PDB file of C-alpha atoms in Angstrom:
ATOM      1  CA  MET A   1       0.000   0.000   0.000  1.00 38.00           C
ATOM      2  CA  ALA A   2       1.228   3.483  -0.811  1.00 46.00           C
ATOM      3  CA  PRO A   3       2.341   5.769   1.982  1.00 48.00           C
ATOM      4  CA  ASN A   4      -0.324   8.276   2.976  1.00 51.00           C
ATOM      5  CA  HIS A   5       1.547  11.462   2.007  1.00 55.00           C
ATOM      6  CA  ARG A   6      -1.144  14.109   1.616  1.00 75.00           C
ATOM      7  CA  LYS A   7       1.441  16.842   2.098  1.00 87.00           C
ATOM      8  CA  PRO A   8       4.645  17.115   0.086  1.00 91.00           C
ATOM      9  CA  THR A   9       7.704  15.448   1.561  1.00 93.00           C
ATOM     10  CA  GLU A  10      11.326  16.559   1.236  1.00 95.00           C
ATOM     11  CA  ALA A  11      11.689  13.772  -1.328  1.00 96.00           C
ATOM     12  CA  ASP A  12       8.753  15.229  -3.311  1.00 97.00           C
ATOM     13  CA  LEU A  13      10.433  18.620  -3.353  1.00 97.00           C
ATOM     14  CA  SER A  14      13.739  17.115  -4.464  1.00 97.00           C
ATOM     15  CA  ARG A  15      12.110  15.057  -7.232  1.00 98.00           C
ATOM     16  CA  MET A  16      10.131  18.074  -8.432  1.00 98.00           C
ATOM     17  CA  GLN A  17      13.308  20.201  -8.523  1.00 98.00           C
ATOM     18  CA  SER A  18      14.968  17.498 -10.615  1.00 98.00           C
ATOM     19  CA  LEU A  19      11.989  17.453 -12.993  1.00 98.00           C
ATOM     20  CA  ILE A  20      12.077  21.262 -13.257  1.00 98.00           C
ATOM     21  CA  GLU A  21      15.785  21.108 -14.173  1.00 98.00           C
ATOM     22  CA  PHE A  22      15.122  18.355 -16.744  1.00 97.00           C
ATOM     23  CA  THR A  23      12.322  20.421 -18.297  1.00 97.00           C
ATOM     24  CA  ARG A  24      14.240  23.724 -18.192  1.00 96.00           C
ATOM     25  CA  ALA A  25      17.259  22.113 -19.899  1.00 96.00           C
ATOM     26  CA  ARG A  26      15.087  21.407 -22.937  1.00 94.00           C
ATOM     27  CA  LEU A  27      13.753  24.947 -23.341  1.00 92.00           C
ATOM     28  CA  GLY A  28      15.078  26.405 -26.564  1.00 87.00           C
ATOM     29  CA  THR A  29      15.221  22.977 -28.224  1.00 89.00           C
ATOM     30  CA  GLU A  30      12.800  21.371 -30.656  1.00 87.00           C
ATOM     31  CA  ALA A  31      11.352  19.448 -27.688  1.00 87.00           C
ATOM     32  CA  GLN A  32      10.725  22.534 -25.514  1.00 89.00           C
ATOM     33  CA  SER A  33       7.698  22.511 -23.270  1.00 92.00           C
ATOM     34  CA  PRO A  34       6.912  23.781 -19.778  1.00 95.00           C
ATOM     35  CA  PHE A  35       5.084  20.495 -19.189  1.00 96.00           C
ATOM     36  CA  GLY A  36       7.347  17.753 -17.853  1.00 97.00           C
ATOM     37  CA  SER A  37       6.422  14.544 -16.072  1.00 98.00           C
ATOM     38  CA  SER A  38       8.171  11.650 -14.379  1.00 98.00           C
ATOM     39  CA  VAL A  39       7.161   8.268 -13.008  1.00 98.00           C
ATOM     40  CA  VAL A  40       8.919   7.197  -9.806  1.00 98.00           C
ATOM     41  CA  GLU A  41       8.641   4.070  -7.655  1.00 98.00           C
ATOM     42  CA  THR A  42       6.732   5.226  -4.574  1.00 97.00           C
ATOM     43  CA  ASP A  43       8.601   3.114  -1.994  1.00 96.00           C
ATOM     44  CA  THR A  44      12.175   3.374  -3.313  1.00 97.00           C
ATOM     45  CA  GLY A  45      12.136   6.731  -5.121  1.00 96.00           C
ATOM     46  CA  ARG A  46      13.755   5.091  -8.166  1.00 98.00           C
ATOM     47  CA  LEU A  47      13.102   7.124 -11.310  1.00 98.00           C
ATOM     48  CA  VAL A  48      11.458   5.014 -14.021  1.00 98.00           C
ATOM     49  CA  LEU A  49      11.488   7.739 -16.705  1.00 98.00           C
ATOM     50  CA  ARG A  50      10.654  11.332 -17.674  1.00 98.00           C
ATOM     51  CA  ARG A  51       8.806  12.791 -20.613  1.00 98.00           C
ATOM     52  CA  LEU A  52       7.816  16.208 -21.987  1.00 97.00           C
ATOM     53  CA  ASN A  53       4.647  17.332 -23.703  1.00 95.00           C
ATOM     54  CA  ALA A  54       4.873  16.592 -27.448  1.00 95.00           C
ATOM     55  CA  VAL A  55       1.462  17.665 -28.753  1.00 90.00           C
ATOM     56  CA  ARG A  56       2.810  19.902 -31.521  1.00 86.00           C
ATOM     57  CA  ARG A  57       5.832  17.775 -32.345  1.00 90.00           C
ATOM     58  CA  GLU A  58       3.737  14.592 -32.678  1.00 94.00           C
ATOM     59  CA  ASN A  59       0.580  16.293 -34.026  1.00 91.00           C
ATOM     60  CA  ASP A  60      -1.331  14.438 -31.322  1.00 94.00           C
ATOM     61  CA  PRO A  61      -3.543  16.303 -28.858  1.00 92.00           C
ATOM     62  CA  SER A  62      -3.149  13.472 -26.341  1.00 96.00           C
ATOM     63  CA  SER A  63       0.658  13.678 -26.232  1.00 95.00           C
ATOM     64  CA  HIS A  64       0.706  15.415 -22.864  1.00 97.00           C
ATOM     65  CA  ALA A  65       3.784  14.830 -20.712  1.00 98.00           C
ATOM     66  CA  GLU A  66       1.824  12.798 -18.152  1.00 98.00           C
ATOM     67  CA  VAL A  67       0.197  10.543 -20.758  1.00 98.00           C
ATOM     68  CA  ARG A  68       3.515  10.006 -22.527  1.00 98.00           C
ATOM     69  CA  ALA A  69       5.276   9.211 -19.237  1.00 98.00           C
ATOM     70  CA  MET A  70       2.610   6.763 -18.065  1.00 98.00           C
ATOM     71  CA  ARG A  71       2.411   5.018 -21.469  1.00 98.00           C
ATOM     72  CA  ALA A  72       6.181   4.630 -21.632  1.00 98.00           C
ATOM     73  CA  ALA A  73       6.404   3.466 -18.006  1.00 98.00           C
ATOM     74  CA  CYS A  74       3.735   0.803 -18.562  1.00 98.00           C
ATOM     75  CA  LYS A  75       5.606  -0.431 -21.641  1.00 98.00           C
ATOM     76  CA  ARG A  76       8.929  -0.440 -19.800  1.00 98.00           C
ATOM     77  CA  LEU A  77       7.416  -2.293 -16.831  1.00 98.00           C
ATOM     78  CA  LYS A  78       5.444  -4.578 -19.179  1.00 98.00           C
ATOM     79  CA  LYS A  79       2.156  -4.103 -17.324  1.00 97.00           C
ATOM     80  CA  PRO A  80      -0.885  -1.807 -17.603  1.00 96.00           C
ATOM     81  CA  SER A  81      -0.775  -0.814 -13.929  1.00 98.00           C
ATOM     82  CA  LEU A  82       1.372   1.810 -12.244  1.00 98.00           C
ATOM     83  CA  ALA A  83       0.329   0.812  -8.725  1.00 98.00           C
ATOM     84  CA  GLY A  84       3.370   1.359  -6.531  1.00 98.00           C
ATOM     85  CA  HIS A  85       4.358   4.463  -8.514  1.00 98.00           C
ATOM     86  CA  THR A  86       4.051   8.220  -8.133  1.00 98.00           C
ATOM     87  CA  LEU A  87       3.499  10.600 -11.037  1.00 98.00           C
ATOM     88  CA  TYR A  88       5.321  13.943 -10.775  1.00 98.00           C
ATOM     89  CA  THR A  89       4.342  16.716 -13.130  1.00 98.00           C
ATOM     90  CA  THR A  90       5.356  20.354 -13.527  1.00 98.00           C
ATOM     91  CA  CYS A  91       1.698  21.327 -13.948  1.00 98.00           C
ATOM     92  CA  GLU A  92      -1.497  20.040 -12.393  1.00 98.00           C
ATOM     93  CA  PRO A  93      -2.825  17.287 -14.647  1.00 98.00           C
ATOM     94  CA  CYS A  94      -5.682  18.138 -16.960  1.00 97.00           C
ATOM     95  CA  PRO A  95      -8.792  15.924 -16.760  1.00 97.00           C
ATOM     96  CA  MET A  96      -7.456  13.599 -19.493  1.00 97.00           C
ATOM     97  CA  CYS A  97      -4.127  13.101 -17.718  1.00 98.00           C
ATOM     98  CA  MET A  98      -5.665  12.752 -14.268  1.00 98.00           C
ATOM     99  CA  ALA A  99      -8.157  10.205 -15.591  1.00 98.00           C
ATOM    100  CA  MET A 100      -5.285   8.188 -17.033  1.00 98.00           C
ATOM    101  CA  ALA A 101      -3.440   8.372 -13.697  1.00 98.00           C
ATOM    102  CA  LEU A 102      -6.563   7.005 -12.010  1.00 98.00           C
ATOM    103  CA  TRP A 103      -7.020   4.244 -14.595  1.00 98.00           C
ATOM    104  CA  ALA A 104      -3.320   3.350 -14.315  1.00 98.00           C
ATOM    105  CA  GLY A 105      -3.634   3.097 -10.537  1.00 98.00           C
ATOM    106  CA  VAL A 106      -0.805   5.440  -9.574  1.00 98.00           C
ATOM    107  CA  ASP A 107      -0.451   5.861  -5.818  1.00 97.00           C
ATOM    108  CA  ARG A 108       0.095   9.600  -5.860  1.00 98.00           C
ATOM    109  CA  VAL A 109       0.104  12.546  -8.271  1.00 98.00           C
ATOM    110  CA  VAL A 110       2.441  15.368  -7.243  1.00 98.00           C
ATOM    111  CA  PHE A 111       2.151  18.574  -9.264  1.00 98.00           C
ATOM    112  CA  GLY A 112       3.856  21.978  -9.436  1.00 98.00           C
ATOM    113  CA  ALA A 113       2.014  24.784 -11.240  1.00 97.00           C
ATOM    114  CA  THR A 114      -1.774  24.853 -11.002  1.00 97.00           C
ATOM    115  CA  ILE A 115      -4.283  24.759 -13.834  1.00 95.00           C
ATOM    116  CA  ALA A 116      -4.957  28.457 -13.107  1.00 95.00           C
ATOM    117  CA  ASP A 117      -1.217  29.191 -13.483  1.00 95.00           C
ATOM    118  CA  ALA A 118      -1.086  27.409 -16.852  1.00 91.00           C
ATOM    119  CA  SER A 119      -4.270  29.136 -17.997  1.00 87.00           C
ATOM    120  CA  ARG A 120      -2.414  32.453 -18.074  1.00 88.00           C
ATOM    121  CA  HIS A 121      -0.289  31.018 -20.892  1.00 87.00           C
ATOM    122  CA  CYS A 122      -2.324  28.376 -22.723  1.00 85.00           C
ATOM    123  CA  ALA A 123      -5.815  26.898 -22.953  1.00 82.00           C
ATOM    124  CA  GLN A 124      -6.906  24.742 -20.038  1.00 89.00           C
ATOM    125  CA  ILE A 125      -9.929  22.779 -18.870  1.00 89.00           C
ATOM    126  CA  HIS A 126     -10.777  24.175 -15.446  1.00 94.00           C
ATOM    127  CA  VAL A 127     -11.400  20.955 -13.551  1.00 95.00           C
ATOM    128  CA  SER A 128      -8.853  20.268 -10.839  1.00 95.00           C
ATOM    129  CA  ALA A 129      -7.045  16.973 -10.368  1.00 97.00           C
ATOM    130  CA  ARG A 130      -8.561  16.744  -6.886  1.00 96.00           C
ATOM    131  CA  GLN A 131     -12.085  17.244  -8.237  1.00 96.00           C
ATOM    132  CA  LEU A 132     -11.609  14.414 -10.706  1.00 96.00           C
ATOM    133  CA  GLN A 133     -10.098  12.122  -8.063  1.00 96.00           C
ATOM    134  CA  GLU A 134     -12.949  12.866  -5.647  1.00 96.00           C
ATOM    135  CA  ARG A 135     -15.502  11.983  -8.325  1.00 96.00           C
ATOM    136  CA  SER A 136     -13.897   8.591  -9.002  1.00 96.00           C
ATOM    137  CA  ASP A 137     -13.980   5.395  -6.981  1.00 95.00           C
ATOM    138  CA  MET A 138     -10.217   4.931  -7.375  1.00 95.00           C
ATOM    139  CA  GLU A 139      -7.646   5.780  -4.729  1.00 94.00           C
ATOM    140  CA  CYS A 140      -4.926   8.261  -5.599  1.00 97.00           C
ATOM    141  CA  LEU A 141      -3.482  10.978  -3.430  1.00 97.00           C
ATOM    142  CA  VAL A 142      -3.170  14.367  -5.115  1.00 97.00           C
ATOM    143  CA  VAL A 143      -0.386  16.526  -3.678  1.00 97.00           C
ATOM    144  CA  GLY A 144       0.374  20.056  -4.750  1.00 97.00           C
ATOM    145  CA  PRO A 145       1.312  22.587  -5.619  1.00 97.00           C
ATOM    146  CA  VAL A 146       4.944  21.638  -4.920  1.00 97.00           C
ATOM    147  CA  ALA A 147       7.791  23.929  -6.040  1.00 98.00           C
ATOM    148  CA  ARG A 148       5.118  26.047  -7.706  1.00 98.00           C
ATOM    149  CA  ALA A 149       7.327  29.089  -8.359  1.00 98.00           C
ATOM    150  CA  GLY A 150       9.913  26.996 -10.196  1.00 98.00           C
ATOM    151  CA  CYS A 151       7.228  25.343 -12.312  1.00 97.00           C
ATOM    152  CA  VAL A 152       5.513  28.655 -13.117  1.00 97.00           C
ATOM    153  CA  ALA A 153       8.923  30.020 -14.162  1.00 97.00           C
ATOM    154  CA  LEU A 154       9.004  27.390 -16.933  1.00 96.00           C
ATOM    155  CA  PHE A 155       5.907  29.015 -18.472  1.00 93.00           C
ATOM    156  CA  GLU A 156       7.363  32.504 -18.003  1.00 94.00           C
ATOM    157  CA  ASP A 157      10.694  31.744 -19.681  1.00 93.00           C
ATOM    158  CA  PRO A 158      10.916  34.127 -22.688  1.00 90.00           C
ATOM    159  CA  ARG A 159      11.351  31.190 -25.089  1.00 88.00           C
ATOM    160  CA  MET A 160       8.124  29.645 -23.856  1.00 88.00           C
ATOM    161  CA  VAL A 161       6.247  32.960 -23.833  1.00 86.00           C
ATOM    162  CA  ALA A 162       7.072  33.383 -27.532  1.00 83.00           C
ATOM    163  CA  ALA A 163       6.169  29.774 -28.358  1.00 80.00           C
ATOM    164  CA  MET A 164       2.882  29.970 -26.456  1.00 82.00           C
ATOM    165  CA  ALA A 165       1.946  33.226 -28.222  1.00 78.00           C
ATOM    166  CA  LEU A 166       2.358  31.496 -31.597  1.00 74.00           C
ATOM    167  CA  TRP A 167       0.402  28.487 -30.365  1.00 73.00           C
ATOM    168  CA  ARG A 168      -2.493  30.667 -29.165  1.00 70.00           C
ATOM    169  CA  LYS A 169      -2.674  32.401 -32.554  1.00 71.00           C
ATOM    170  CA  SER A 170      -2.978  29.029 -34.285  1.00 67.00           C
ATOM    171  CA  ARG A 171      -6.062  27.915 -32.349  1.00 64.00           C
ATOM    172  CA  ARG A 172      -9.149  29.104 -30.529  1.00 57.00           C
ATOM    173  CA  HIS A 173      -8.302  30.247 -27.023  1.00 48.00           C
ATOM    174  CA  ARG A 174     -10.238  32.407 -24.613  1.00 51.00           C
ATOM    175  CA  SER A 175      -8.030  35.026 -23.014  1.00 51.00           C
ATOM    176  CA  THR A 176      -9.799  34.645 -19.666  1.00 51.00           C
ATOM    177  CA  PRO A 177     -10.980  31.545 -17.804  1.00 51.00           C
ATOM    178  CA  PRO A 178     -14.693  30.790 -17.977  1.00 53.00           C
ATOM    179  CA  VAL A 179     -16.906  32.073 -15.188  1.00 53.00           C
ATOM    180  CA  SER A 180     -18.403  29.360 -13.010  1.00 49.00           C
ATOM    181  CA  LYS A 181     -22.151  29.109 -13.469  1.00 49.00           C
ATOM    182  CA  ARG A 182     -22.740  27.740  -9.956  1.00 42.00           C
TER     183      ARG A 182
END
């Protein structure tokens, strides 16, 4: 059974810092993205792998960093379950990514920037990872934001600001988040 870490641990902070550095090192390259994700063994802390968002590079709207990381980890581990693993991500998972984390059975999701933070730079679906987890019958602890400032800085890097501006021009994007109708 996964440890019950509802609050970030020192290990979470260290792993998030490592993911931020991995993601930042790729800014300015063809693979640049502020969205990075890693899969780590929950008990040992052993890194399984890391991935970046590749939506534009792969012309695939599902190629989010979290989805790519979980797919690759399942293939590497030769099983469809990531029970016993924690998903780290530089941004709170969108509903698609959080749903996959739930279906994959990850123990914990640890995120950096929030959906609201990302929304200032690119289109988002305003449903939190916690909301999705609470509406499921699957166990998964959602922890975050962790190292939020460092993750937000990935979006605010001038190379990403320029790339996101071009991306927004190429698709429909509201400049402000929708107003809740509740």
